Tab-separated table of C-alpha atoms and ligand atoms in Angstrom:
chain	number	residue	atom	x	y	z
A	1136	UNK	CA	-0.124	-0.217	-0.082
A	1137	UNK	CA	1.088	3.621	-0.747
A	1138	UNK	CA	1.913	5.841	2.037
A	1139	UNK	CA	-1.259	7.611	2.962
A	1140	UNK	CA	-0.577	11.361	2.144
A	1141	UNK	CA	-4.249	12.577	2.053
A	1142	UNK	CA	-7.462	11.387	3.691
A	1143	UNK	CA	-9.440	8.752	1.851
A	1144	UNK	CA	-12.270	11.276	1.821
A	1145	UNK	CA	-11.619	14.850	1.768
A	1146	UNK	CA	-14.711	16.561	3.262
A	1147	UNK	CA	-15.000	20.398	3.016
A	1148	UNK	CA	-16.950	22.130	5.808
A	1149	UNK	CA	-20.223	23.607	5.256
A	1150	UNK	CA	-19.029	27.121	4.684
A	1151	UNK	CA	-16.602	25.866	1.997
A	1152	UNK	CA	-19.531	25.180	-0.405
A	1153	UNK	CA	-18.852	27.749	-3.008
A	1154	UNK	CA	-20.863	31.094	-2.659
A	1155	UNK	CA	-20.706	31.868	-6.371
A	1156	UNK	CA	-21.053	29.803	-9.490
A	1157	UNK	CA	-18.355	30.113	-12.194
A	1158	UNK	CA	-19.253	30.959	-15.644
A	1159	UNK	CA	-16.793	29.636	-18.002
A	1160	UNK	CA	-17.782	31.705	-20.954
A	1161	UNK	CA	-16.673	34.850	-19.354
A	1162	UNK	CA	-13.020	33.780	-19.620
A	1163	UNK	CA	-13.279	32.161	-23.204
A	1164	UNK	CA	-11.715	34.521	-25.713
A	1165	UNK	CA	-13.722	32.710	-28.554
A	1166	UNK	CA	-17.344	32.526	-27.242
A	1167	UNK	CA	-19.706	29.762	-28.241
A	1168	UNK	CA	-21.975	30.524	-31.189
A	1169	UNK	CA	-25.242	32.112	-30.351
A	1170	UNK	CA	-28.461	30.341	-29.803
A	1171	UNK	CA	-30.787	30.749	-32.833
A	1172	UNK	CA	-34.559	31.384	-33.023
A	1173	UNK	CA	-35.745	28.223	-34.953
A	1174	UNK	CA	-38.217	30.490	-36.935
A	1175	UNK	CA	-36.150	33.443	-37.943
A	1176	UNK	CA	-32.636	31.784	-37.725
A	1177	UNK	CA	-31.444	34.988	-36.017
A	1178	UNK	CA	-29.726	35.024	-32.550
A	1179	UNK	CA	-32.592	34.508	-30.100
A	1180	UNK	CA	-33.568	37.342	-27.759
A	1181	UNK	CA	-34.190	37.552	-24.144
A	1182	UNK	CA	-37.793	38.342	-24.776
A	1183	UNK	CA	-38.106	35.191	-26.993
A	1184	UNK	CA	-36.996	32.896	-24.426
A	1185	UNK	CA	-38.963	34.144	-21.559
A	1186	UNK	CA	-42.265	32.348	-22.368
A	1187	UNK	CA	-40.282	28.945	-22.242
A	1188	UNK	CA	-37.794	29.364	-19.275
A	1189	UNK	CA	-37.538	31.199	-16.038
A	1190	UNK	CA	-36.321	34.774	-16.279
A	1191	UNK	CA	-33.055	34.218	-14.140
A	1192	UNK	CA	-32.249	31.173	-16.183
A	1193	UNK	CA	-32.670	33.061	-19.460
A	1194	UNK	CA	-30.454	35.865	-17.991
A	1195	UNK	CA	-27.762	33.233	-17.168
A	1196	UNK	CA	-28.149	31.575	-20.439
A	1197	UNK	CA	-27.296	34.602	-22.223
A	1198	UNK	CA	-24.635	35.928	-19.846
A	1199	UNK	CA	-21.218	35.708	-21.338
A	1200	UNK	CA	-19.426	38.524	-19.249
A	1201	UNK	CA	-19.739	37.878	-15.668
A	1202	UNK	CA	-17.198	35.323	-14.461
A	1203	UNK	CA	-18.954	34.750	-11.056
A	1204	UNK	CA	-22.564	34.696	-10.382
A	1205	UNK	CA	-23.871	34.683	-6.675
A	1206	UNK	CA	-25.743	31.535	-5.491
A	1207	UNK	CA	-28.926	32.925	-3.735
A	1208	UNK	CA	-29.168	32.020	-0.002
A	1209	UNK	CA	-32.288	29.743	-0.592
A	1210	UNK	CA	-30.317	27.568	-3.154
A	1211	UNK	CA	-27.459	27.492	-0.746
A	1212	UNK	CA	-29.666	26.249	2.089
A	1213	UNK	CA	-30.930	23.483	-0.147
A	1214	UNK	CA	-27.262	22.638	-1.093
A	1215	UNK	CA	-26.429	22.313	2.550
A	1216	UNK	CA	-28.589	19.279	2.963
A	1217	UNK	CA	-26.210	17.268	0.665
A	1218	UNK	CA	-23.153	19.271	-0.051
A	1219	UNK	CA	-20.189	19.605	0.054
A	1220	UNK	CA	-20.022	16.253	-1.676
A	1221	UNK	CA	-16.944	14.168	-0.892
A	1222	UNK	CA	-13.779	14.112	-2.897
A	1223	UNK	CA	-12.373	10.625	-2.713
A	1224	UNK	CA	-8.688	9.456	-3.118
A	1225	UNK	CA	-9.018	5.988	-4.746
A	1226	UNK	CA	-6.260	4.288	-2.691
A	1227	UNK	CA	-7.858	1.040	-2.958
A	1228	UNK	CA	-8.330	1.107	-6.778
A	1229	UNK	CA	-4.786	2.339	-7.289
A	1230	UNK	CA	-3.490	-0.555	-5.265
A	1231	UNK	CA	-5.577	-2.963	-7.385
A	1232	UNK	CA	-4.252	-1.419	-10.548
A	1233	UNK	CA	-0.602	-1.247	-9.134
A	1234	UNK	CA	-0.261	2.111	-10.588
A	1235	UNK	CA	2.003	5.002	-9.351
A	1236	UNK	CA	-0.923	7.452	-10.500
A	1237	UNK	CA	-2.978	9.130	-7.902
A	1238	UNK	CA	-6.596	8.821	-8.559
A	1239	UNK	CA	-9.261	11.238	-7.202
A	1240	UNK	CA	-13.063	11.247	-7.829
A	1241	UNK	CA	-15.734	13.769	-7.081
A	1242	UNK	CA	-18.966	11.737	-5.879
A	1243	UNK	CA	-22.259	13.408	-6.707
A	1244	UNK	CA	-24.313	10.375	-6.005
A	1245	UNK	CA	-24.979	10.876	-2.298
A	1246	UNK	CA	-28.403	12.338	-2.499
A	1247	UNK	CA	-31.615	10.477	-3.208
A	1248	UNK	CA	-31.938	11.428	-6.816
A	1249	UNK	CA	-28.523	9.628	-7.042
A	1250	UNK	CA	-26.942	12.009	-9.322
A	1251	UNK	CA	-25.292	15.556	-9.734
A	1252	UNK	CA	-28.676	16.665	-11.512
A	1253	UNK	CA	-29.959	18.023	-8.184
A	1254	UNK	CA	-27.504	20.859	-8.465
A	1255	UNK	CA	-29.215	22.543	-11.133
A	1256	UNK	CA	-32.859	21.159	-10.215
A	1257	UNK	CA	-32.594	23.108	-6.851
A	1258	UNK	CA	-31.430	26.260	-8.705
A	1259	UNK	CA	-34.094	26.165	-11.454
A	1260	UNK	CA	-36.894	25.373	-8.964
A	1261	UNK	CA	-35.971	28.169	-6.794
A	1262	UNK	CA	-35.964	30.765	-9.684
A	1263	UNK	CA	-39.325	29.577	-10.772
A	1264	UNK	CA	-40.735	30.078	-7.234
A	1265	UNK	CA	-39.192	33.589	-6.848
A	1266	UNK	CA	-40.675	34.510	-10.200
A	1267	UNK	CA	-43.990	33.461	-9.019
A	1268	UNK	CA	-44.212	30.483	-11.272
A	1269	UNK	CA	-46.490	27.684	-9.943
A	1270	UNK	CA	-46.001	24.931	-12.123
A	1271	UNK	CA	-43.068	23.391	-14.185
A	1272	UNK	CA	-42.954	20.697	-16.747
A	1273	UNK	CA	-40.084	18.367	-17.901
A	1274	UNK	CA	-39.280	15.203	-19.491
A	1275	UNK	CA	-37.323	12.237	-18.279
A	1276	UNK	CA	-35.771	9.222	-19.980
A	1277	UNK	CA	-33.821	7.040	-17.381
A	1278	UNK	CA	-35.273	8.978	-14.543
A	1279	UNK	CA	-32.589	10.824	-12.680
A	1280	UNK	CA	-33.522	14.129	-13.821
A	1281	UNK	CA	-37.114	13.749	-13.189
A	1282	UNK	CA	-36.212	12.535	-9.604
A	1283	UNK	CA	-33.966	15.486	-8.859
A	1284	UNK	CA	-36.559	18.060	-10.160
A	1285	UNK	CA	-39.241	16.288	-8.122
A	1286	UNK	CA	-37.144	16.629	-5.018
A	1287	UNK	CA	-36.460	20.386	-5.791
A	1288	UNK	CA	-40.136	21.126	-6.548
A	1289	UNK	CA	-41.406	19.312	-3.452
A	1290	UNK	CA	-39.122	21.370	-1.398
A	1291	UNK	CA	-39.875	24.738	-2.864
A	1292	UNK	CA	-43.634	23.824	-3.335
A	1293	UNK	CA	-44.075	23.953	-6.975
A	1294	UNK	CA	-46.322	21.537	-9.094
A	1295	UNK	CA	-44.479	19.266	-11.313
A	1296	UNK	CA	-45.408	17.324	-14.380
A	1297	UNK	CA	-42.921	14.810	-15.607
A	1298	UNK	CA	-43.434	13.304	-18.998
A	1299	UNK	CA	-41.658	9.942	-18.657
A	1300	UNK	CA	-40.758	7.915	-21.703
A	1301	UNK	CA	-43.310	5.230	-21.580
A	1302	UNK	CA	-41.207	2.205	-21.805
A	1303	UNK	CA	-38.798	3.654	-19.167
A	1304	UNK	CA	-41.885	4.172	-16.757
A	1305	UNK	CA	-42.834	0.599	-17.252
A	1306	UNK	CA	-39.182	-0.736	-16.838
A	1307	UNK	CA	-38.351	1.596	-13.888
A	1308	UNK	CA	-41.764	1.594	-11.735
A	1309	UNK	CA	-39.598	2.501	-8.644
A	1310	UNK	CA	-38.327	5.706	-10.307
A	1311	UNK	CA	-41.813	6.710	-10.819
A	1312	UNK	CA	-42.789	5.932	-7.251
A	1313	UNK	CA	-39.958	8.140	-5.967
A	1314	UNK	CA	-41.093	10.970	-8.135
A	1315	UNK	CA	-44.615	10.554	-6.931
A	1316	UNK	CA	-43.392	10.445	-3.206
A	1317	UNK	CA	-41.937	13.896	-3.607
A	1318	UNK	CA	-45.309	15.083	-4.995
A	1319	UNK	CA	-44.595	15.149	-8.810
A	1320	UNK	CA	-47.178	13.865	-11.353
A	1321	UNK	CA	-45.709	11.305	-13.716
A	1322	UNK	CA	-47.147	11.103	-17.052
A	1323	UNK	CA	-46.089	8.083	-19.306
A	1324	UNK	CA	-45.482	9.679	-22.762
A	1325	UNK	CA	-46.812	9.678	-25.330
A	1326	UNK	CA	-50.128	10.586	-23.515
A	1327	UNK	CA	-53.452	11.863	-24.437
A	1328	UNK	CA	-52.937	14.959	-22.387
A	1329	UNK	CA	-51.286	17.043	-25.164
A	1330	UNK	CA	-51.997	17.435	-28.908
A	1331	UNK	CA	-48.491	16.290	-29.638
A	1332	UNK	CA	-48.962	13.104	-27.624
A	1333	UNK	CA	-52.495	12.399	-29.190
A	1334	UNK	CA	-50.956	12.691	-32.668
A	1335	UNK	CA	-48.132	10.327	-31.994
A	1336	UNK	CA	-50.657	7.800	-30.309
A	1337	UNK	CA	-52.959	7.899	-33.244
A	1338	UNK	CA	-50.041	7.446	-35.787
A	1339	UNK	CA	-48.363	4.659	-33.749
A	1340	UNK	CA	-50.850	3.152	-31.216
A	1341	UNK	CA	-48.342	0.830	-29.804
A	1342	UNK	CA	-45.476	3.176	-29.324
A	1343	UNK	CA	-43.192	2.916	-26.298
A	1344	UNK	CA	-42.366	6.628	-26.633
A	1345	UNK	CA	-39.034	8.537	-27.067
A	1346	UNK	CA	-37.220	11.429	-25.363
A	1347	UNK	CA	-37.980	13.679	-28.265
A	1348	UNK	CA	-41.840	12.879	-28.033
A	1349	UNK	CA	-41.493	13.499	-24.145
A	1350	UNK	CA	-39.940	16.854	-24.721
A	1351	UNK	CA	-42.585	17.915	-27.285
A	1352	UNK	CA	-45.281	17.139	-24.684
A	1353	UNK	CA	-43.520	18.935	-21.985
A	1354	UNK	CA	-42.932	22.056	-23.983
A	1355	UNK	CA	-46.586	22.053	-25.210
A	1356	UNK	CA	-47.905	21.597	-21.762
A	1357	UNK	CA	-45.770	24.477	-20.337
A	1358	UNK	CA	-46.675	26.800	-23.160
A	1359	UNK	CA	-50.356	26.244	-22.997
A	1360	UNK	CA	-50.719	26.567	-19.246
A	1361	UNK	CA	-50.605	29.741	-17.295
A	1362	UNK	CA	-47.876	30.420	-14.841
A	1363	UNK	CA	-45.903	27.435	-16.104
A	1364	UNK	CA	-42.380	27.016	-17.540
A	1365	UNK	CA	-40.399	24.198	-19.072
A	1366	UNK	CA	-37.082	23.065	-17.488
A	1367	UNK	CA	-34.198	20.890	-18.892
A	1368	UNK	CA	-31.492	19.092	-16.900
A	1369	UNK	CA	-28.497	19.294	-19.105
A	1370	UNK	CA	-27.055	20.853	-22.360
A	1371	UNK	CA	-28.053	24.414	-21.731
A	1372	UNK	CA	-25.551	27.100	-20.538
A	1373	UNK	CA	-27.267	27.776	-17.363
A	1374	UNK	CA	-27.195	24.096	-16.369
A	1375	UNK	CA	-23.464	23.965	-17.063
A	1376	UNK	CA	-23.158	27.050	-14.783
A	1377	UNK	CA	-25.022	25.613	-12.009
A	1378	UNK	CA	-22.831	22.407	-12.209
A	1379	UNK	CA	-19.749	24.327	-11.584
A	1380	UNK	CA	-20.130	23.780	-7.815
A	1381	UNK	CA	-18.707	20.228	-8.568
A	1382	UNK	CA	-15.487	21.759	-9.924
A	1383	UNK	CA	-15.059	24.479	-7.426
A	1384	UNK	CA	-15.534	22.216	-4.571
A	1385	UNK	CA	-13.083	19.691	-6.095
A	1386	UNK	CA	-10.316	22.425	-6.508
A	1387	UNK	CA	-10.722	23.824	-2.983
A	1388	UNK	CA	-10.433	20.059	-1.560
A	1389	UNK	CA	-7.436	19.304	-3.655
A	1390	UNK	CA	-5.649	22.546	-2.856
A	1391	UNK	CA	-5.896	21.830	0.819
A	1392	UNK	CA	-3.379	19.070	0.296
A	1393	UNK	CA	-1.225	20.737	-2.464
A	1394	UNK	CA	-2.837	18.630	-5.141
A	1395	UNK	CA	-3.820	19.674	-8.688
A	1396	UNK	CA	-4.983	17.310	-11.578
A	1397	UNK	CA	-2.629	16.586	-14.413
A	1398	UNK	CA	-5.781	14.860	-16.086
A	1399	UNK	CA	-9.572	15.785	-15.754
A	1400	UNK	CA	-12.035	13.152	-16.924
A	1401	UNK	CA	-15.770	13.170	-17.272
A	1402	UNK	CA	-18.550	11.457	-18.965
A	1403	UNK	CA	-20.421	13.376	-21.452
A	1404	UNK	CA	-24.102	13.105	-22.279
A	1405	UNK	CA	-25.286	16.671	-22.624
A	1406	UNK	CA	-22.094	17.961	-21.056
A	1407	UNK	CA	-23.323	19.326	-17.845
A	1408	UNK	CA	-21.207	17.272	-15.253
A	1409	UNK	CA	-18.020	17.524	-17.328
A	1410	UNK	CA	-18.617	21.252	-17.885
A	1411	UNK	CA	-19.117	21.736	-14.092
A	1412	UNK	CA	-16.062	19.610	-13.081
A	1413	UNK	CA	-13.570	21.079	-15.288
A	1414	UNK	CA	-14.773	24.680	-15.056
A	1415	UNK	CA	-12.262	26.197	-12.641
A	1416	UNK	CA	-9.466	24.112	-14.056
A	1417	UNK	CA	-10.295	25.359	-17.687
A	1418	UNK	CA	-10.408	28.782	-16.092
A	1419	UNK	CA	-6.616	28.256	-15.286
A	1420	UNK	CA	-5.851	27.030	-18.674
A	1421	UNK	CA	-7.840	29.987	-20.342
A	1422	UNK	CA	-5.837	32.429	-18.222
A	1423	UNK	CA	-2.551	30.682	-18.961
A	1424	UNK	CA	-1.958	29.535	-15.362
A	1425	UNK	CA	-2.066	25.789	-15.603
A	1426	UNK	CA	-2.421	23.233	-18.321
A	1427	UNK	CA	-4.296	20.094	-17.338
A	1428	UNK	CA	-5.387	17.570	-19.998
A	1429	UNK	CA	-9.108	17.265	-20.528
A	1430	UNK	CA	-10.923	14.094	-21.577
A	1431	UNK	CA	-14.638	13.706	-22.375
A	1432	UNK	CA	-15.793	10.104	-22.432
A	1433	UNK	CA	-19.009	9.118	-24.507
A	1434	UNK	CA	-20.689	5.799	-25.492
A	1435	UNK	CA	-19.495	4.128	-28.705
A	1436	UNK	CA	-23.135	3.771	-29.477
A	1437	UNK	CA	-24.029	7.564	-29.219
A	1438	UNK	CA	-20.651	9.357	-30.360
A	1439	UNK	CA	-21.427	13.023	-30.751
A	1440	UNK	CA	-18.107	14.696	-29.987
A	1441	UNK	CA	-16.051	11.853	-31.693
A	1442	UNK	CA	-18.128	11.246	-34.756
A	1443	UNK	CA	-20.680	14.010	-34.943
A	1444	UNK	CA	-20.882	17.193	-36.944
A	1445	UNK	CA	-20.406	20.675	-35.479
A	1446	UNK	CA	-23.546	22.362	-36.722
A	1447	UNK	CA	-26.578	24.153	-35.714
A	1448	UNK	CA	-29.313	21.559	-34.474
A	1449	UNK	CA	-32.423	21.398	-32.342
A	1450	UNK	CA	-32.128	20.349	-28.879
A	1451	UNK	CA	-35.021	18.000	-29.266
A	1452	UNK	CA	-36.170	15.399	-31.658
A	1453	UNK	CA	-39.350	17.163	-32.580
A	1454	UNK	CA	-37.543	20.340	-33.707
A	1455	UNK	CA	-39.281	22.917	-31.544
A	1456	UNK	CA	-36.600	24.072	-29.187
A	1457	UNK	CA	-34.040	26.849	-30.215
A	1458	UNK	CA	-31.036	25.925	-32.412
A	1459	UNK	CA	-27.722	25.577	-30.905
A	1460	UNK	CA	-24.187	25.117	-32.511
A	1461	UNK	CA	-22.846	21.915	-31.272
A	1462	UNK	CA	-21.416	18.452	-32.035
A	1463	UNK	CA	-24.461	16.658	-32.932
A	1464	UNK	CA	-25.518	13.193	-34.493
A	1465	UNK	CA	-28.635	14.812	-35.673
A	1466	UNK	CA	-31.790	15.537	-33.439
A	1467	UNK	CA	-33.484	12.530	-35.108
A	1468	UNK	CA	-30.636	9.943	-34.104
A	1469	UNK	CA	-31.692	7.379	-31.656
A	1470	UNK	CA	-29.201	5.032	-30.266
A	1471	UNK	CA	-29.463	1.398	-30.645
A	1472	UNK	CA	-32.047	-0.204	-28.356
A	1473	UNK	CA	-29.490	-2.466	-26.805
A	1474	UNK	CA	-27.669	0.506	-25.469
A	1475	UNK	CA	-28.186	0.408	-21.685
A	1476	UNK	CA	-25.487	2.728	-20.514
A	1477	UNK	CA	-27.212	6.192	-20.507
A	1478	UNK	CA	-25.697	9.194	-22.085
A	1479	UNK	CA	-28.038	8.898	-25.144
A	1480	UNK	CA	-28.454	12.475	-26.072
A	1481	UNK	CA	-27.792	13.359	-29.655
A	1482	UNK	CA	-25.987	16.648	-28.977
A	1483	UNK	CA	-23.721	18.261	-26.666
A	1484	UNK	CA	-23.412	21.481	-24.716
A	1485	UNK	CA	-22.441	24.369	-26.983
A	1486	UNK	CA	-19.929	25.499	-24.422
A	1487	UNK	CA	-18.131	22.120	-24.463
A	1488	UNK	CA	-18.596	21.778	-28.209
A	1489	UNK	CA	-16.732	25.109	-28.709
A	1490	UNK	CA	-14.027	24.287	-26.326
A	1491	UNK	CA	-13.418	20.893	-28.148
A	1492	UNK	CA	-13.537	22.509	-31.434
A	1493	UNK	CA	-10.816	24.972	-30.418
A	1494	UNK	CA	-8.695	22.173	-28.951
A	1495	UNK	CA	-9.184	23.378	-25.428
A	1496	UNK	CA	-10.717	20.098	-24.361
A	1497	UNK	CA	-7.853	17.926	-25.546
A	1498	UNK	CA	-9.539	14.601	-26.220
A	1499	UNK	CA	-12.902	13.017	-26.598
A	1500	UNK	CA	-12.891	9.186	-26.557
A	1501	UNK	CA	-15.617	6.543	-26.815
A	1502	UNK	CA	-16.101	3.382	-24.631
A	1503	UNK	CA	-18.112	0.237	-25.594
A	1504	UNK	CA	-20.772	-0.614	-23.076
A	1505	UNK	CA	-19.282	-4.062	-22.115
A	1506	UNK	CA	-15.874	-2.352	-21.232
A	1507	UNK	CA	-17.908	0.287	-19.327
A	1508	UNK	CA	-19.629	-2.274	-17.266
A	1509	UNK	CA	-16.340	-4.207	-16.700
A	1510	UNK	CA	-14.827	-0.836	-15.355
A	1511	UNK	CA	-17.908	-0.194	-13.203
A	1512	UNK	CA	-17.653	-3.765	-11.671
A	1513	UNK	CA	-14.033	-3.402	-10.808
A	1514	UNK	CA	-14.683	-0.088	-9.329
A	1515	UNK	CA	-17.712	-1.227	-7.255
A	1516	UNK	CA	-15.414	-4.093	-5.864
A	1517	UNK	CA	-12.434	-1.865	-4.898
A	1518	UNK	CA	-14.136	1.436	-3.904
A	1519	UNK	CA	-17.355	0.131	-2.371
A	1520	UNK	CA	-19.645	2.407	-4.542
A	1521	UNK	CA	-21.971	0.976	-7.143
A	1522	UNK	CA	-21.665	3.494	-10.062
A	1523	UNK	CA	-24.205	4.722	-12.587
A	1524	UNK	CA	-23.333	3.127	-16.052
A	1525	UNK	CA	-23.077	6.887	-17.071
A	1526	UNK	CA	-20.328	7.551	-14.502
A	1527	UNK	CA	-18.623	4.245	-15.473
A	1528	UNK	CA	-17.488	5.782	-18.724
A	1529	UNK	CA	-15.296	8.196	-16.877
A	1530	UNK	CA	-14.141	5.306	-14.605
A	1531	UNK	CA	-13.060	3.432	-17.781
A	1532	UNK	CA	-10.870	6.237	-18.947
A	1533	UNK	CA	-9.416	6.773	-15.504
A	1534	UNK	CA	-8.521	3.232	-15.218
A	1535	UNK	CA	-7.071	3.296	-18.730
A	1536	UNK	CA	-4.888	6.459	-17.781
A	1537	UNK	CA	-3.837	4.800	-14.448
A	1538	UNK	CA	-2.681	1.684	-16.354
A	1539	UNK	CA	-0.819	3.773	-18.736
A	1540	UNK	CA	1.087	5.288	-15.776
A	1541	UNK	CA	2.013	1.852	-14.537
A	1542	UNK	CA	3.686	1.172	-17.880
A	1543	UNK	CA	5.504	4.494	-17.993
A	1544	UNK	CA	6.142	4.790	-14.299
A	1545	UNK	CA	4.673	8.435	-14.189
A	1546	UNK	CA	2.829	9.186	-11.074
A	1547	UNK	CA	0.104	11.487	-12.647
A	1548	UNK	CA	-2.780	12.844	-10.788
A	1549	UNK	CA	-6.121	11.959	-12.251
A	1550	UNK	CA	-9.426	13.541	-11.314
A	1551	UNK	CA	-12.666	12.211	-12.483
A	1552	UNK	CA	-16.433	12.835	-11.954
A	1553	UNK	CA	-18.342	10.104	-10.308
A	1554	UNK	CA	-21.639	11.569	-11.277
A	1555	UNK	CA	-24.120	8.891	-9.718
A	1556	UNK	CA	-25.105	5.566	-8.135
A	1557	UNK	CA	-26.511	2.687	-10.431
A	1558	UNK	CA	-29.143	1.089	-8.150
A	1559	UNK	CA	-31.967	1.763	-10.669
A	1560	UNK	CA	-29.702	0.235	-13.401
A	1561	UNK	CA	-29.498	-3.295	-12.262
A	1562	UNK	CA	-31.160	-4.900	-15.249
A	1563	UNK	CA	-28.203	-3.547	-17.228
A	1564	UNK	CA	-25.677	-5.002	-14.719
A	1565	UNK	CA	-27.695	-8.305	-14.865
A	1566	UNK	CA	-27.454	-8.252	-18.575
A	1567	UNK	CA	-23.744	-7.674	-18.389
A	1568	UNK	CA	-23.239	-10.328	-15.709
A	1569	UNK	CA	-24.986	-12.821	-17.698
A	1570	UNK	CA	-23.017	-12.144	-20.699
A	1571	UNK	CA	-26.001	-11.224	-22.764
A	1572	UNK	CA	-24.836	-7.531	-23.120
A	1573	UNK	CA	-23.485	-6.819	-26.647
A	1574	UNK	CA	-21.661	-3.718	-28.028
A	1575	UNK	CA	-23.178	-1.881	-30.817
A	1576	UNK	CA	-21.080	0.697	-32.846
A	1577	UNK	CA	-23.246	2.491	-35.485
A	1578	UNK	CA	-22.027	2.349	-38.963
A	1579	UNK	CA	-21.274	5.587	-41.005
A	1580	UNK	CA	-24.580	4.828	-42.865
A	1581	UNK	CA	-26.421	4.753	-39.656
A	1582	UNK	CA	-25.019	8.164	-38.785
A	1583	UNK	CA	-25.667	9.544	-42.280
A	1584	UNK	CA	-29.303	9.129	-41.592
A	1585	UNK	CA	-29.140	11.269	-38.510
A	1586	UNK	CA	-26.973	13.894	-40.359
A	1587	UNK	CA	-29.453	14.029	-43.221
A	1588	UNK	CA	-31.929	15.753	-40.927
A	1589	UNK	CA	-29.404	18.548	-40.073
A	1590	UNK	CA	-30.186	22.022	-41.497
B	2060	LIG	C1	-27.732	12.728	-16.622
B	2060	LIG	C2	-26.401	11.993	-16.132
B	2060	LIG	C3	-25.322	12.102	-16.748
B	2060	LIG	C4	-25.037	12.747	-18.057
B	2060	LIG	O1	-25.376	13.996	-18.193
B	2060	LIG	P1	-24.319	15.260	-18.382
B	2060	LIG	O2	-25.309	16.476	-18.660
B	2060	LIG	O3	-23.554	14.967	-19.559
B	2060	LIG	O4	-23.598	15.331	-17.196
B	2060	LIG	C5	-24.185	11.330	-16.214
B	2060	LIG	N1	-24.117	10.835	-15.111
B	2060	LIG	C6	-25.315	10.588	-14.358
B	2060	LIG	C7	-25.454	9.827	-13.177
B	2060	LIG	C8	-26.577	11.184	-14.890
B	2060	LIG	O5	-27.704	11.219	-14.228
């Protein structure tokens, strides 16, 4: 065993929770491309966004100048219930890998939603309440976002309708039950409560639904009800902003022991956890102070950064949301049904897309799902936490980097985001354990079909 130089778990004190979020765009010399109005194809204005999203979120979405934005006391109080989250030194995993590397992970799964999504859910629910909004709508696929938002809305006393992809609500009845416990109404989508849902149902009576369909229903419901807004749990600039608490806490914790990452790794679905984890370290790079190496990891079956196009695209399958310039597989791309590892989103945050395009995120790599579950199982065994399949993409890359260090003898410091726990993903773990899980990599022709839908 290596000599123990830092605690296994570095816990910060409550008063070390950041008081301000960090807005990465303020330090980017080249800003992400503007969001466009889908009707006019012109940069979208504040006024055009206000009917859809809460006012403070719109202002944060469009804010490219203020590097730090105060976290309101009400949100901070909510954060105190489950933050600061621990930064863990993976001594046991290092020992198992016989690596000289130092591996750290920031664990965001220690709340009932089981993921980092609560960091933005709390913020968005509070801003809605402050504005006098009484009802929110959203969609959820796997269920983490719907659960996080249910918790935040329950706490702040806001009605919530969650349009949950029908197959997912049938496969994960406990997710639905958790959301209902916090007071949300869960509507399997497609439903007969919206025109979009009714149309899809009459066109395909037996359909199990899709994320795109659930978004259409949630947006329609928000726009047609009074005092109601729609909220999203990833991709958007303000969501990446809220997630900066992950990176800010990580940096403070590492600094206490004179540590700084050589490599920062995150899984990438819509980009919010990676954007938040890397934010203060990217700030150092943008300001020419430090030069860590950044790695984004995505599923081989949904490879937006590695095989997508950098183009304007809709955030949803139905094509009603604003256009964002991002790495995308096309908003009509749907990953293979045998893909169980999460991170199924077709696009990527425009901030991360820009940083990657400009070479500031050094590398994006893919991982096949069987190798992801292999890494998840190894990690669970040695670190005692059952990871979410999404998080296990980052674990896989961290393990690979640590093994490289074993070969070269370099003692690099690796930091990765452990975004959540995997209790609701046991069907996928069982499929891996029984040897039934397969890897599916889309062919170029498969991807062409998605690109064909691009503008
Ligand atoms: C939603 C989710 C992700 C992916 O979303 P990002 O916006 O890319 O962070 C990763 N891990 C977990 C546990 C999630 O719930």
